[in-house]
Short mmCIF file of C-alpha atoms and ligand atoms in Angstrom, two decimals:
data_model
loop_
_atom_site.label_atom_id
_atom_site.label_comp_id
_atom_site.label_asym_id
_atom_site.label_seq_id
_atom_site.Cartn_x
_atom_site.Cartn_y
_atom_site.Cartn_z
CA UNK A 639 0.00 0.00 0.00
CA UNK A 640 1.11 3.38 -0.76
CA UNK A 641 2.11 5.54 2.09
CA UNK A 642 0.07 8.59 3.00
CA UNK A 643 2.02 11.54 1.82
CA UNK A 644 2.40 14.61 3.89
CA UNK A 645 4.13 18.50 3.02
CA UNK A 646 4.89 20.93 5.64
CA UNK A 647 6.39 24.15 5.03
CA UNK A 648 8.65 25.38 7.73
CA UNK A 649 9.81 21.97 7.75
CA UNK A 650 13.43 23.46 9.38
CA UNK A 651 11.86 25.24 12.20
CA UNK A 652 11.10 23.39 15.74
CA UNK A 653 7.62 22.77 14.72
CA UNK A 654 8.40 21.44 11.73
CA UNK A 655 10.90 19.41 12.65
CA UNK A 656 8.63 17.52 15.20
CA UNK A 657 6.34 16.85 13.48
CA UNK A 658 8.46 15.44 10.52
CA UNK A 659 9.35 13.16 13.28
CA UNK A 660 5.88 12.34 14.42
CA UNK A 661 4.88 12.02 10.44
CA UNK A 662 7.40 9.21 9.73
CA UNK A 663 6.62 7.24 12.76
CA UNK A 664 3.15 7.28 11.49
CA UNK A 665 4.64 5.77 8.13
CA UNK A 666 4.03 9.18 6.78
CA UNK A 667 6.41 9.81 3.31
CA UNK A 668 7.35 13.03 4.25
CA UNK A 669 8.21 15.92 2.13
CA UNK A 670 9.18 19.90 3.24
CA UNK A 671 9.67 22.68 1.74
CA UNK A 672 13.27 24.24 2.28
CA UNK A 673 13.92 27.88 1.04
CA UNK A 674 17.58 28.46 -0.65
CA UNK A 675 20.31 30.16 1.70
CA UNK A 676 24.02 30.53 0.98
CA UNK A 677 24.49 29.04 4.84
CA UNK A 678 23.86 25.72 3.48
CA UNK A 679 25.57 23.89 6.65
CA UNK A 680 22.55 25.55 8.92
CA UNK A 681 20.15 24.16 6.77
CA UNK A 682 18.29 21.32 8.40
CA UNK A 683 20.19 21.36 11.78
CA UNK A 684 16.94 20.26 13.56
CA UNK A 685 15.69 17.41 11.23
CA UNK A 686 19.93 16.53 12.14
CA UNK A 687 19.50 16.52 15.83
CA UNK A 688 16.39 14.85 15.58
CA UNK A 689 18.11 11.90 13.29
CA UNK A 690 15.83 12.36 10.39
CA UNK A 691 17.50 14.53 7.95
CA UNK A 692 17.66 11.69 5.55
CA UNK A 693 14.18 10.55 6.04
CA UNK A 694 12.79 13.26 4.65
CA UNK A 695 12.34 14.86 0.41
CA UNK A 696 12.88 18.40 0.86
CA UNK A 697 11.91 20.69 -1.80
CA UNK A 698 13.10 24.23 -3.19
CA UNK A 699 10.37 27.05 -2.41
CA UNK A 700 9.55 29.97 -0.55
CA UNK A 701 6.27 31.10 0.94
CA UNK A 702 6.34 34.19 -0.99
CA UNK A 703 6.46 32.30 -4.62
CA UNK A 704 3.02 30.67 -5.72
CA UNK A 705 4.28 29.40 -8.63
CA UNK A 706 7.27 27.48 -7.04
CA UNK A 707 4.49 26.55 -4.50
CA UNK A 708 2.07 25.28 -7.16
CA UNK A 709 4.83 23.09 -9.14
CA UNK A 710 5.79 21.46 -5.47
CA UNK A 711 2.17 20.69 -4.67
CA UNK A 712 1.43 19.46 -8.18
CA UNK A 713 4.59 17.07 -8.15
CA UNK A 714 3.85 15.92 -4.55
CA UNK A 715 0.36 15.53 -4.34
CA UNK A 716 0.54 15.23 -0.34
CA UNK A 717 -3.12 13.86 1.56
CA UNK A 718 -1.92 17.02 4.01
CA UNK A 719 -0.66 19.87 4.09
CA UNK A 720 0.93 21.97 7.46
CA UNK A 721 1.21 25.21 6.73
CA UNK A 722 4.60 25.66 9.33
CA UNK A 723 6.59 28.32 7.35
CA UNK A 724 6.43 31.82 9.34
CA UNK A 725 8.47 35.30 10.16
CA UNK A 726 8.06 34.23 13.39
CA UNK A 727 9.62 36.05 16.06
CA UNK A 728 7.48 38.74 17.29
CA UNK A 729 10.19 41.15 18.33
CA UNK A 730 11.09 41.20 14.41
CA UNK A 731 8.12 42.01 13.25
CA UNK A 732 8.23 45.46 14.54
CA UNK A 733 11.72 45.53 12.19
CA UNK A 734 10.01 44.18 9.50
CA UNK A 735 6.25 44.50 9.36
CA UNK A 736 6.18 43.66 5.58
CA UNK A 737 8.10 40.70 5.18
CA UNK A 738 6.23 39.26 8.20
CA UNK A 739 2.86 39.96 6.40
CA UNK A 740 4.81 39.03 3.12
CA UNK A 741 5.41 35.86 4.49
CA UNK A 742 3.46 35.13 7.35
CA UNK A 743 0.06 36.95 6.33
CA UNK A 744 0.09 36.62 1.96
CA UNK A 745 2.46 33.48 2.22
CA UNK A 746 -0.62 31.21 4.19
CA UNK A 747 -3.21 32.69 1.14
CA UNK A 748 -0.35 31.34 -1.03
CA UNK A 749 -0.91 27.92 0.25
CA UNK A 750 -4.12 28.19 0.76
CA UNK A 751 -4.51 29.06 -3.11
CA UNK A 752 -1.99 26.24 -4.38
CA UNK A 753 -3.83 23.89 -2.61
CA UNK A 754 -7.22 25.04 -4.27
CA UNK A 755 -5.55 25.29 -7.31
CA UNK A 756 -3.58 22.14 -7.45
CA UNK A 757 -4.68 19.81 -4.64
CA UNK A 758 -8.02 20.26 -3.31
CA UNK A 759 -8.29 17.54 -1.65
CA UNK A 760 -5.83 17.68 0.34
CA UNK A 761 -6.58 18.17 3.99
CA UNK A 762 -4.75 22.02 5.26
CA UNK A 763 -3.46 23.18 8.75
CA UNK A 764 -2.59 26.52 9.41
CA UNK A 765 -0.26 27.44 12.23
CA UNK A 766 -2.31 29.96 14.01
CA UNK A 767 -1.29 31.65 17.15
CA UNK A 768 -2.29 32.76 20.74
CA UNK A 769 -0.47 35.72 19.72
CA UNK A 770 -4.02 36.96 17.97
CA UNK A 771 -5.28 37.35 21.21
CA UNK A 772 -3.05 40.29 22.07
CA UNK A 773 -4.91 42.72 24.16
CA UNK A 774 -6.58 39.84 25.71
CA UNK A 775 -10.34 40.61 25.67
CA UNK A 776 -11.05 37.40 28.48
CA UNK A 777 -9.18 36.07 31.32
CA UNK A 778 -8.94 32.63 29.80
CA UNK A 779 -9.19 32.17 25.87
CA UNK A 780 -10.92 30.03 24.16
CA UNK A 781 -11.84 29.52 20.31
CA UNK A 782 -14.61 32.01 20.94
CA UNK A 783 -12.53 34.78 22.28
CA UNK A 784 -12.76 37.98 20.49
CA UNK A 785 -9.21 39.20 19.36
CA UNK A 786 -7.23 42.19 19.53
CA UNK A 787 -3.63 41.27 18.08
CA UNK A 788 -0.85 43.85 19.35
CA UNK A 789 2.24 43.01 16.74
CA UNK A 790 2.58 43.22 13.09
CA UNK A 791 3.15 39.67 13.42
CA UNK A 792 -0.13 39.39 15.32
CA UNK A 793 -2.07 41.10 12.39
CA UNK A 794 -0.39 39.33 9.87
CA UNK A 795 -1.49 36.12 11.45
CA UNK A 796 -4.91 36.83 11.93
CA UNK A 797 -5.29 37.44 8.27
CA UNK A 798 -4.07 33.90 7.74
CA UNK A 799 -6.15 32.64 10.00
CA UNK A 800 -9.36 34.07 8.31
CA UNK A 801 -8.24 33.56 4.95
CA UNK A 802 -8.13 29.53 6.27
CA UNK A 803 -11.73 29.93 8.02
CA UNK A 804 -12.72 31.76 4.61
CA UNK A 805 -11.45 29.08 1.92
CA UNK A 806 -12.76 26.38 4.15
CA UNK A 807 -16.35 28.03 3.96
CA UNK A 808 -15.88 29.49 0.43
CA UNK A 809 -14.42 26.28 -1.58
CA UNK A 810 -15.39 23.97 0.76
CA UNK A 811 -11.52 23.04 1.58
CA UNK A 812 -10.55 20.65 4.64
CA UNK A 813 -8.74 23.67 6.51
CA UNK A 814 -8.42 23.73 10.07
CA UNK A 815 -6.70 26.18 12.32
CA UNK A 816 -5.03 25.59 15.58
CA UNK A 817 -4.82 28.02 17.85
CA UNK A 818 -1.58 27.36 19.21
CA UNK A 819 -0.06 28.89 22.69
CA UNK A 820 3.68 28.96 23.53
CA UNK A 821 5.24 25.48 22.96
CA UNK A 822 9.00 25.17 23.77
CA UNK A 823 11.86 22.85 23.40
CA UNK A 824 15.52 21.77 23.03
CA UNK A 825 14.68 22.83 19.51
CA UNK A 826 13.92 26.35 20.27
CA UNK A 827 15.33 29.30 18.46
CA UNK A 828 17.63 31.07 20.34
CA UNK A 829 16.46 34.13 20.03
CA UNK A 830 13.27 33.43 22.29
CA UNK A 831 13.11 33.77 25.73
CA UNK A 832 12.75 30.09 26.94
CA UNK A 833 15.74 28.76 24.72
CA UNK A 834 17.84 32.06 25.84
CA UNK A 835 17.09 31.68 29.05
CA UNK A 836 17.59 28.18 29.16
CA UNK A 837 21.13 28.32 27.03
CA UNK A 838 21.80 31.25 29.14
CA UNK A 839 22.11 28.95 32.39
CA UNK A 840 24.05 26.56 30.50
CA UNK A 841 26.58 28.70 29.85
CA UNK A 842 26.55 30.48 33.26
CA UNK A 843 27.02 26.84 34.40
CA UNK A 844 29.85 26.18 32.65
CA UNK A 845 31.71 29.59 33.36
CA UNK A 846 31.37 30.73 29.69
CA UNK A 847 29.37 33.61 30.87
CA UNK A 848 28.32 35.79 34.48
CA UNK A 849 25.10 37.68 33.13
CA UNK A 850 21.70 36.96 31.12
CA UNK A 851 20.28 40.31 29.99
CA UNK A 852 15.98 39.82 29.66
CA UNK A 853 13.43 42.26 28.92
CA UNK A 854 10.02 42.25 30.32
CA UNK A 855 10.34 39.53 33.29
CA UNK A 856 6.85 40.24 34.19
CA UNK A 857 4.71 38.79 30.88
CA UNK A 858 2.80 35.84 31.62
CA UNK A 859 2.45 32.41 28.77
CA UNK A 860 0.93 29.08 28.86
CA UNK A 861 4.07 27.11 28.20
CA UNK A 862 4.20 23.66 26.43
CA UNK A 863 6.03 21.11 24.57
CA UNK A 864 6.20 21.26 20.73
CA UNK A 865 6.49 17.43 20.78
CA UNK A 866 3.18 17.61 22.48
CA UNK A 867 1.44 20.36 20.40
CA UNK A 868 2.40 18.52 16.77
CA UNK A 869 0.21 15.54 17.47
CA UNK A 870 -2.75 18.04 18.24
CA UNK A 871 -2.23 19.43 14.41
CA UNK A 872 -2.34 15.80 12.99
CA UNK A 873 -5.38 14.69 15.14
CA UNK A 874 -7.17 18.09 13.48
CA UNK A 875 -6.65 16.68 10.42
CA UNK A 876 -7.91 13.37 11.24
CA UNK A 877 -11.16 14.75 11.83
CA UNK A 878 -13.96 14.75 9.20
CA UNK A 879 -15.01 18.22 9.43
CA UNK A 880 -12.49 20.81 9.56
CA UNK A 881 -12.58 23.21 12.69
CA UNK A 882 -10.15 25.43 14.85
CA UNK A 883 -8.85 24.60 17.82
CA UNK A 884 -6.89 25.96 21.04
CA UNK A 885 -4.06 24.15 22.05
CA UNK A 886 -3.02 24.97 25.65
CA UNK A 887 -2.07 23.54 28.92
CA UNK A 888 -4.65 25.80 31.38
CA UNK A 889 -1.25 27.16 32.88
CA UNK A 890 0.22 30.27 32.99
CA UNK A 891 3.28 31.41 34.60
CA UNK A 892 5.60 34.91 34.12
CA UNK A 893 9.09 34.88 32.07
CA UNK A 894 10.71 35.91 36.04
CA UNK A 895 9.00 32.17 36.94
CA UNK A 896 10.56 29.96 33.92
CA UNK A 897 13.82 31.79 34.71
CA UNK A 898 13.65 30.80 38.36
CA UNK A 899 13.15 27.41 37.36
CA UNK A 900 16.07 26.96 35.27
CA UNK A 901 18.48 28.57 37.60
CA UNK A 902 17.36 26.09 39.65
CA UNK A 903 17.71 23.06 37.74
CA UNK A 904 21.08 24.21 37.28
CA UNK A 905 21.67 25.17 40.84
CA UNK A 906 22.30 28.37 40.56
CA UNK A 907 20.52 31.80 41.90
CA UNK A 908 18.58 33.25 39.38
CA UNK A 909 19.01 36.94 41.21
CA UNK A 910 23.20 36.82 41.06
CA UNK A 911 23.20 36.61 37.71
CA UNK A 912 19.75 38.17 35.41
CA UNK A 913 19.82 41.74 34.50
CA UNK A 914 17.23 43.93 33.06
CA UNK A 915 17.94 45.49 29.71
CA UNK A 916 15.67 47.86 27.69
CA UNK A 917 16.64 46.33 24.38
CA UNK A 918 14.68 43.24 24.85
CA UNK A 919 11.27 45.68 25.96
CA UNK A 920 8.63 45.50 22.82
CA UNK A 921 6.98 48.62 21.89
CA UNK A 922 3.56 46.72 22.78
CA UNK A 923 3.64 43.81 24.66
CA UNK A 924 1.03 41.12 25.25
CA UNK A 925 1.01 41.19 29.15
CA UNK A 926 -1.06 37.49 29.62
CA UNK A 927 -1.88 34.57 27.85
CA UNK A 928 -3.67 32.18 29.22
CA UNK A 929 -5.62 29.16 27.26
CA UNK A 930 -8.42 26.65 27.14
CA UNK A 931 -7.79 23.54 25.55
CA UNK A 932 -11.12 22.32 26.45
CA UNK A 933 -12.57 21.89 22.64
CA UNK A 934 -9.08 19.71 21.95
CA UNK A 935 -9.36 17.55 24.78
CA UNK A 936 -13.22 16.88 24.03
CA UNK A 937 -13.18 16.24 19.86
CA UNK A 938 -9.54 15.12 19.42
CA UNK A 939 -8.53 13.52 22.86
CA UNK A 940 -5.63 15.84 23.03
CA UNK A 941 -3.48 16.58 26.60
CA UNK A 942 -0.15 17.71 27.09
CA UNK A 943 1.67 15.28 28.90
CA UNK A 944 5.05 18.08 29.71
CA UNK A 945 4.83 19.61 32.94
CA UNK A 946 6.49 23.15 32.83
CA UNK A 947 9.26 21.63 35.08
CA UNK A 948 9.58 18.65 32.75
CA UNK A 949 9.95 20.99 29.64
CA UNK A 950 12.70 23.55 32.02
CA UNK A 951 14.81 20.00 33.23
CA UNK A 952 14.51 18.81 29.27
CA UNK A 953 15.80 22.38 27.45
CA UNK A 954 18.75 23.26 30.13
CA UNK A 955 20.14 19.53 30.07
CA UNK A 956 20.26 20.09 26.51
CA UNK A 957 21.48 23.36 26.51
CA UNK A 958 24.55 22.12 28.48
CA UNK A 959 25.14 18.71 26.64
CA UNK A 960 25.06 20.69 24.10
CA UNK A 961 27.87 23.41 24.70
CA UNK A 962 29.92 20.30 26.74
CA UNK A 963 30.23 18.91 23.08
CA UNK A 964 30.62 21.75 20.70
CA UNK A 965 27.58 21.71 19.69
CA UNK A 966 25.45 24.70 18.11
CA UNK A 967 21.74 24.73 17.49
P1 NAP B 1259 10.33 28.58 13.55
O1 NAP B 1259 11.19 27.65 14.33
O2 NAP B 1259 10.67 30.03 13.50
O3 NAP B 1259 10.26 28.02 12.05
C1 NAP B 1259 9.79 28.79 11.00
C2 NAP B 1259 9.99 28.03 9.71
O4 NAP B 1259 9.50 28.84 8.62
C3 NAP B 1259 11.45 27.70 9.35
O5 NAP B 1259 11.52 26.43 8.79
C4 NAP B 1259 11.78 28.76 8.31
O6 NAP B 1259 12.82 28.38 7.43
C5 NAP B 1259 10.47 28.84 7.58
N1 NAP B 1259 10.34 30.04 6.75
C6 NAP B 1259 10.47 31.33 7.14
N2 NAP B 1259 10.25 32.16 6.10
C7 NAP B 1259 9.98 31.37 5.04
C8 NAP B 1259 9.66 31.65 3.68
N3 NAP B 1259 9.59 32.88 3.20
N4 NAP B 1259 9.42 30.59 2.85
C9 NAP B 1259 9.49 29.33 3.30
N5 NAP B 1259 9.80 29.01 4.58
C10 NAP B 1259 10.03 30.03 5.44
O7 NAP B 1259 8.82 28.50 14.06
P2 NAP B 1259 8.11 27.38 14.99
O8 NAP B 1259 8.29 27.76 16.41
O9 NAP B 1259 8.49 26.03 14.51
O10 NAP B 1259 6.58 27.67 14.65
C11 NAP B 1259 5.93 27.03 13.55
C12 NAP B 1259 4.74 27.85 13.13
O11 NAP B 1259 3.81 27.96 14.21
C13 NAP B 1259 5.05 29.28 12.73
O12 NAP B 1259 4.13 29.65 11.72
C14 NAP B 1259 4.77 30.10 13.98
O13 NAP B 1259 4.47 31.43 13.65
C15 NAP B 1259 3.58 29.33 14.53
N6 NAP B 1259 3.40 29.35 15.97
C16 NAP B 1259 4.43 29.04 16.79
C17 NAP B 1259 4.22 28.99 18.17
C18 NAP B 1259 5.33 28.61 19.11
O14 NAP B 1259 5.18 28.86 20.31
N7 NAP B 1259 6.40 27.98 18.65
C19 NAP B 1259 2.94 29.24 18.69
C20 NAP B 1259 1.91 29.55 17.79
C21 NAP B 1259 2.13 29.58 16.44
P3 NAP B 1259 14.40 28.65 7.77
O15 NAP B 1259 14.85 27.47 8.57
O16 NAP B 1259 15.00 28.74 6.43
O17 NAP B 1259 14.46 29.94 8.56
O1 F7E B 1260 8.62 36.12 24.21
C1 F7E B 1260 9.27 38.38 27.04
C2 F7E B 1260 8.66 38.97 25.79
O2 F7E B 1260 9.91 35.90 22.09
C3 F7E B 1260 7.83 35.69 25.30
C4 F7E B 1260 6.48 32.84 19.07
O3 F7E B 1260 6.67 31.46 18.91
O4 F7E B 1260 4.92 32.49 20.85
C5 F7E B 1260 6.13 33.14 20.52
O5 F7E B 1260 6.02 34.54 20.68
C6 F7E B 1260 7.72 36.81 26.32
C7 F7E B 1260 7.36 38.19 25.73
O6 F7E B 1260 7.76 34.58 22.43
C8 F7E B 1260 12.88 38.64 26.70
O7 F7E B 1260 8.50 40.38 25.91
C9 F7E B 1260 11.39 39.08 28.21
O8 F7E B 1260 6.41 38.79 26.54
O9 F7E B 1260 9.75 33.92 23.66
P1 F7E B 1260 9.11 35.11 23.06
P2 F7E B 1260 6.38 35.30 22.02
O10 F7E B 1260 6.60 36.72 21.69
O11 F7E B 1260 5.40 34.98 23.09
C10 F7E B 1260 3.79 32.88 20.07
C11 F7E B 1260 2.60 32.09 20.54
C12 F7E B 1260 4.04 32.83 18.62
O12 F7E B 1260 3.13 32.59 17.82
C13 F7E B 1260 5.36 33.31 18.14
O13 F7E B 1260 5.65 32.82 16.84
O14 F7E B 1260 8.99 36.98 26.93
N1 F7E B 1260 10.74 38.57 27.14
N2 F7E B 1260 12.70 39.14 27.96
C14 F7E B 1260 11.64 38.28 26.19
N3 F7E B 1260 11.49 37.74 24.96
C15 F7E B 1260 12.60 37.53 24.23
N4 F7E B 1260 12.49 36.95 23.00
N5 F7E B 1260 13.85 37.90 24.68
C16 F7E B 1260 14.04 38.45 25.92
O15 F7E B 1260 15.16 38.76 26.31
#
């Protein structure tokens, strides 16, 4: 029998990367889309660490470029699509509003299109955020919570995820949304706060550095595990009718909290070594988030199974086997 084929843009990010993992122990045949850089030896780091790199057919294209989009649908023909591939660091967006609505707003109606156009069968997720909820408009959010995004990557997101709740009521396309809150890991960029805080103790640690400079210590998230949060995308797509969904785990704690717990883990003081610095402040910041994963527990059967304290332990042990060896992620 043939195996069920799968694409997923952003294939090289941490989602991505997960879930190529979870794909091909499904028996998935996996295939990404990889846009060109001249750092070729970055390229696919994750899908390395993860052991998969040649487990995987990656394919040329960028969000931006329907035709290149259109040819890779038309010679994959995938039963699903994840829509992954994102501008995705918040703090960047301010930098560059219109490549994040280039890319993360236009580039989902780019998939959204070559699907319709090429493969409308297939069965579409689209990576939408908690970030949409901004201003938050309830204490706890739900899939019925009004929102009031507060970024340019925000905005740019919510037009994605209308444009998926649109062609799924327009053209009748299998296009669900998930809703998804902060979810963490070894695989982590950098350049967010978990992963810096959580390389940040490594180093201390290991005497490669005294300080960790943070921003706003005082924001609040609902912290999981992308390993966790991938199989929620797959079970949406499982269903038979298409729907949105929040992914959460119901708990919310502040940046000064995941910092305290690292230190810890590490046995160090969090208050010898983090300083504040007004470089990491946003010019709007969303204060709380805080969701309800109610909906995903009900219809799918989804629950995180990461504590916070499992996910802190997991990304600092990491973060110093990591620099023990050499390594760089
Ligand atoms: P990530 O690590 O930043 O990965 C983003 C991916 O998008 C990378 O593979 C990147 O490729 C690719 N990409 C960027 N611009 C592209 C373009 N123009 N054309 C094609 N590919 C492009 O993000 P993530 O944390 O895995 O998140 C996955 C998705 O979920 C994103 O859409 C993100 O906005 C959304 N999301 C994330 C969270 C979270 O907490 N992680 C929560 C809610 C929603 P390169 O490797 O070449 O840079
Ligand atoms: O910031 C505060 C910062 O950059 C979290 C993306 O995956 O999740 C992510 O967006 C909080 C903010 O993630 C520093 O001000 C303090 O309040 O780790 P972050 P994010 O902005 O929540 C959502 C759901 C997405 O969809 C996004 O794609 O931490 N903070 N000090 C800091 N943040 C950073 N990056 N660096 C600091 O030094």
């Amino acid at each position: 029998m043939d195996r069920k084929r799968a694409l997923i843009t952003g294939i090289t990010g941490q989602d991505g990367a997960y879930l190529a993992q979870f794909l091909l122990s499904k028996g998935y045949e996996v295939h990404g889309l990889l846009r060109r850089s001249a750092s070729a030896d970055v390229i696919g780091s994750r899908l390395r660490w993860l052991g998969i790199a040649d487990s995987v057919v990656l394919h040329d294209g960028n969000l931006t470029d329907l035709s290149g989009l259109l040819r890779v649908m038309q010679e994959v023909k995938p039963a699903e699509v994840y829509n992954l591939a994102a501008q995705s660091f918040v703090k960047s967006s301010w930098q560059q509003p219109l490549l994040t609505g280039s890319v993360t707003g236009l580039g989902a109606a780019n998939m959204l299109e070559a699907v319709r156009i090429a493969c409308p069968d297939a069965r579409f997720y689209q990576a939408s955020s908690s970030e949409m909820y901004g201003l938050i408009q309830e204490p706890v959010q739900s899939e019925t919570t009004p929102f009031y995004p507060r970024s340019p990557y925000a905005a740019a997101k919510l037009y994605a995820h209308w444009m998926t709740v649109n062609y799924r009521e327009s053209f009748g396309l299998h296009a669900s949304s998930g809703i998804l809150f902060n979810h963490e890991s070894p695989l982590r960029g950098i350049e967010f706060v978990t992963r810096k805080i959580t390389d940040g103790v490594a180093r201390i640690k290991l005497g490669m550095q005294d300080k960790l400079a943070l921003g706003n210590m005082d924001a609040k998230r609902d912290w999981g595990h992308a390993r966790d949060y991938v199989q929620a995308m797959w079970l949406m797509l499982q269903q038979d009718v298409p729907e949105d969904y929040v992914i959460a785990t119901g708990r919310t704690v502040a940046v000064s909290e995941f910092c305290r717990l690292a230190f810890e883990h590490a046995g160090l003081t969090m208050e010898d070594h983090v300083v504040q610095d007004e470089r990491y402040m946003r010019p709007a910041e969303v204060d709380v988030l805080l969701g309800n994963p109610e909906k995903a527990r009900k219809n799918l059967g989804w629950a995180p199974e990461t504590t916070l304290e499992m996910l802190v332990a997991e990304m600092v042990e990491a973060d110093l086997q990591r620099l023990r060896h050499h390594e760089h992620l």
